PDB file of C-alpha atoms in Angstrom:
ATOM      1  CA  UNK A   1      -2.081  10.248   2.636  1.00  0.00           C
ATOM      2  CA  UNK A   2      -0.721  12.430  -0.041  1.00  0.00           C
ATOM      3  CA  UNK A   3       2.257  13.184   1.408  1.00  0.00           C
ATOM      4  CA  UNK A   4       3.144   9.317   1.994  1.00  0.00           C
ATOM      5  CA  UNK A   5       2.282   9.199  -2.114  1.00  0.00           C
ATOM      6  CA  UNK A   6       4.470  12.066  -2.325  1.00  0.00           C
ATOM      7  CA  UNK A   7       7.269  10.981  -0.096  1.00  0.00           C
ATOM      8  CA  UNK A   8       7.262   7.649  -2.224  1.00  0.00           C
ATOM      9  CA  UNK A   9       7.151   8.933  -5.389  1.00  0.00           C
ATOM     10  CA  UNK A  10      10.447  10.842  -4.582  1.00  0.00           C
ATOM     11  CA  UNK A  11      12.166   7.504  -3.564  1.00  0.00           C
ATOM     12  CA  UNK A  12      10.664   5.670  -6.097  1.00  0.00           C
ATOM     13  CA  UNK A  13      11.401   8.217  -9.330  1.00  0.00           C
ATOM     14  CA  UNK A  14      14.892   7.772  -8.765  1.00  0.00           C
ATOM     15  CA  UNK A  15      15.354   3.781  -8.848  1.00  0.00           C
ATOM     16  CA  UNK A  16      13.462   3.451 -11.499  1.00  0.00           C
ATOM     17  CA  UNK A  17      15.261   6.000 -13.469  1.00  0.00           C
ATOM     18  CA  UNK A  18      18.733   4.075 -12.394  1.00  0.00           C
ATOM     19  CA  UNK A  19      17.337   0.596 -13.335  1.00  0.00           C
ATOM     20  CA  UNK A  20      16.091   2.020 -16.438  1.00  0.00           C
ATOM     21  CA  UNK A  21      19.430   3.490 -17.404  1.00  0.00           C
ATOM     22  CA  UNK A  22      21.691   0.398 -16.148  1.00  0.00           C
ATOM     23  CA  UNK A  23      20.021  -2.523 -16.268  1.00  0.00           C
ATOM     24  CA  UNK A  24      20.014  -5.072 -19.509  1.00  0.00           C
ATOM     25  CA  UNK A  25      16.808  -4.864 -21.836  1.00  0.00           C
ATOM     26  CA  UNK A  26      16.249  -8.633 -20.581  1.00  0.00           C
ATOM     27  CA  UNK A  27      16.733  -7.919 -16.866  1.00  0.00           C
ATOM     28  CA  UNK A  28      14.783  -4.635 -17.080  1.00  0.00           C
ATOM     29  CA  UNK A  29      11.229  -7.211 -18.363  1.00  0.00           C
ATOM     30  CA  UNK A  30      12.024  -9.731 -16.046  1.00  0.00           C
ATOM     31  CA  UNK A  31      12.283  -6.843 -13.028  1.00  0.00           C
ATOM     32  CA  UNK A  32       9.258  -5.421 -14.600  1.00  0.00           C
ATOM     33  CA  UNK A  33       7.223  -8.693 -14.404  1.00  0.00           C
ATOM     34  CA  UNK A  34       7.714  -9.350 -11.381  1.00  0.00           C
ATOM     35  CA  UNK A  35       6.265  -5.897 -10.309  1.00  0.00           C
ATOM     36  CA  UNK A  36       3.377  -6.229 -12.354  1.00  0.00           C
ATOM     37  CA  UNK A  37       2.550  -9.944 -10.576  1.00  0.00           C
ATOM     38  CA  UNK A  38       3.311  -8.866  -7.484  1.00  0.00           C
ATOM     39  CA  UNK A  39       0.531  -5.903  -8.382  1.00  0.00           C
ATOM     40  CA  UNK A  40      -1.707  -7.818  -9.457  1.00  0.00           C
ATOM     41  CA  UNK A  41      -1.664  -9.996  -6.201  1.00  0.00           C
ATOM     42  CA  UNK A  42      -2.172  -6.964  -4.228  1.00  0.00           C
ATOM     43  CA  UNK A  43      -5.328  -6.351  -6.311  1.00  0.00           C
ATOM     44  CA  UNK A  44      -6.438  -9.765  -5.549  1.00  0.00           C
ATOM     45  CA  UNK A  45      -6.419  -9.040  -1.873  1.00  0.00           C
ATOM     46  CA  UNK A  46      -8.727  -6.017  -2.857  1.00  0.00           C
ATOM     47  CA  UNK A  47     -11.221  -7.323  -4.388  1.00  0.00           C
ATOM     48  CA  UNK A  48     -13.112  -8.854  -1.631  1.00  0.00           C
ATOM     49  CA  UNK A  49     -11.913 -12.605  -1.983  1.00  0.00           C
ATOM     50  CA  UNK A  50     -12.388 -15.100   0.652  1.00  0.00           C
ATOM     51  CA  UNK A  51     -10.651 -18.410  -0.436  1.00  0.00           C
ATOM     52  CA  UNK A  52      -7.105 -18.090  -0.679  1.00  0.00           C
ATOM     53  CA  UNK A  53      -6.669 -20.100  -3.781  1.00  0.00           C
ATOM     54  CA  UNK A  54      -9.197 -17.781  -6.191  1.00  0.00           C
ATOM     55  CA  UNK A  55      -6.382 -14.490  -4.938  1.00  0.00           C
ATOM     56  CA  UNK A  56      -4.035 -16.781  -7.404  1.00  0.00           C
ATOM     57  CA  UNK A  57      -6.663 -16.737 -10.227  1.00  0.00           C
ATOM     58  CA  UNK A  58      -5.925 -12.942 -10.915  1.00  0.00           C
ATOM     59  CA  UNK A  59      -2.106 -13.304 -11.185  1.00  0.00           C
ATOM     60  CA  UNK A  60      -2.845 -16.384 -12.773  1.00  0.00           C
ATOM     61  CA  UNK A  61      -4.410 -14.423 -15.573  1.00  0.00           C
ATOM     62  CA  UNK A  62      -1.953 -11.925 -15.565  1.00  0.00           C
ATOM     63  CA  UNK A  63       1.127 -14.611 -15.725  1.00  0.00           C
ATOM     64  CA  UNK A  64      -0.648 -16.047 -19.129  1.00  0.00           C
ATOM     65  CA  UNK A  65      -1.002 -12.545 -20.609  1.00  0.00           C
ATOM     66  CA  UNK A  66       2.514 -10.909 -19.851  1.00  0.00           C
ATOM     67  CA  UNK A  67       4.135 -14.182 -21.178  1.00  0.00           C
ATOM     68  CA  UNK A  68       2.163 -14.142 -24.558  1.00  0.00           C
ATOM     69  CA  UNK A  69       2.796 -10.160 -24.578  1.00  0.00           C
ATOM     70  CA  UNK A  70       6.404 -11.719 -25.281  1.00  0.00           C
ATOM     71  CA  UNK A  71       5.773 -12.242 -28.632  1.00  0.00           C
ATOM     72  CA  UNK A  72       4.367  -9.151 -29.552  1.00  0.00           C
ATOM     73  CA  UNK A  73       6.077  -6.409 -31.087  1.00  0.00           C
ATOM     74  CA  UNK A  74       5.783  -2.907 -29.294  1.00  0.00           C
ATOM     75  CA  UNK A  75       3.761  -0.988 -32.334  1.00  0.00           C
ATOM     76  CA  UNK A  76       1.163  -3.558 -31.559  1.00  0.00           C
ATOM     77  CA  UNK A  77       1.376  -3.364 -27.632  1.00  0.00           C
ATOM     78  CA  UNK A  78       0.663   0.279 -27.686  1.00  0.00           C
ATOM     79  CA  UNK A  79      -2.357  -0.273 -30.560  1.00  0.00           C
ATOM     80  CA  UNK A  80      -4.236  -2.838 -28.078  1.00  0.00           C
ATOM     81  CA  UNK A  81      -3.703  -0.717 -24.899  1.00  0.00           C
ATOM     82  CA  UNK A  82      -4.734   2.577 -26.966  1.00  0.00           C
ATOM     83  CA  UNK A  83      -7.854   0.752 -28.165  1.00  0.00           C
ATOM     84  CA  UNK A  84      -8.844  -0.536 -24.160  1.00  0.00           C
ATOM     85  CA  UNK A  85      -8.337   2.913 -23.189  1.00  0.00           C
ATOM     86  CA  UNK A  86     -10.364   4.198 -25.626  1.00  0.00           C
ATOM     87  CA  UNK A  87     -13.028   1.644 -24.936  1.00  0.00           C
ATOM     88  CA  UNK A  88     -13.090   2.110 -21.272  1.00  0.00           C
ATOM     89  CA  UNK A  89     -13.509   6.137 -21.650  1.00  0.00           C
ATOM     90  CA  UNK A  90     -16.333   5.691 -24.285  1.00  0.00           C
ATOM     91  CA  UNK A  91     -17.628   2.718 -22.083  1.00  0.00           C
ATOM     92  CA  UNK A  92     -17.423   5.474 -19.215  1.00  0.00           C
ATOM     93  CA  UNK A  93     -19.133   8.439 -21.123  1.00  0.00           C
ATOM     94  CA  UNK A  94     -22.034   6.435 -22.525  1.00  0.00           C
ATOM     95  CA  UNK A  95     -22.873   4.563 -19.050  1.00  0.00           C
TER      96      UNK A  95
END
């Protein structure tokens, strides 16, 4: 199992790195997007759902937040993810 992780990573490292470096800013976010829906519907599958239409509800969700995260400038972005992660590891500690 690790070496499949492994074996991917080294595949996967270098796209990335090329589609960071020559794709547009716009094209980058849409690419990106897609990978993060696509995500979360594989984390639908994995949470134990039986009706087909409730695995849409999670990348549902997701759709609605990554197109308000459009309006949001970056400073901010970072601020609300720093503040969930520090919630989650406090929620963690103290549980």
């Amino acid at each position: 199992m690790l070496k499949q992780r492994i074996l991917t990573a080294l595949i996967l490292i270098p796209i990335f790195i090329l589609l960071v470096l020559k794709l547009s800013p716009q094209a980058f976010c849409i690419l990106t997007g897609i990978m993060v829906l696509w995500g979360a519907l594989d984390w639908s599958f994995f949470m134990g759902i039986k009706k087909f239409q409730h695995y849409l509800f999670y990348p549902a969700i997701m759709l609605v937040v990554l197109l308000c995260a459009i309006w949001l400038r970056i400073p901010n972005v970072i601020l609300t993810a720093s503040l969930c992660w520090l919630f989650s590891v406090l929620f963690f500690i103290f549980s």
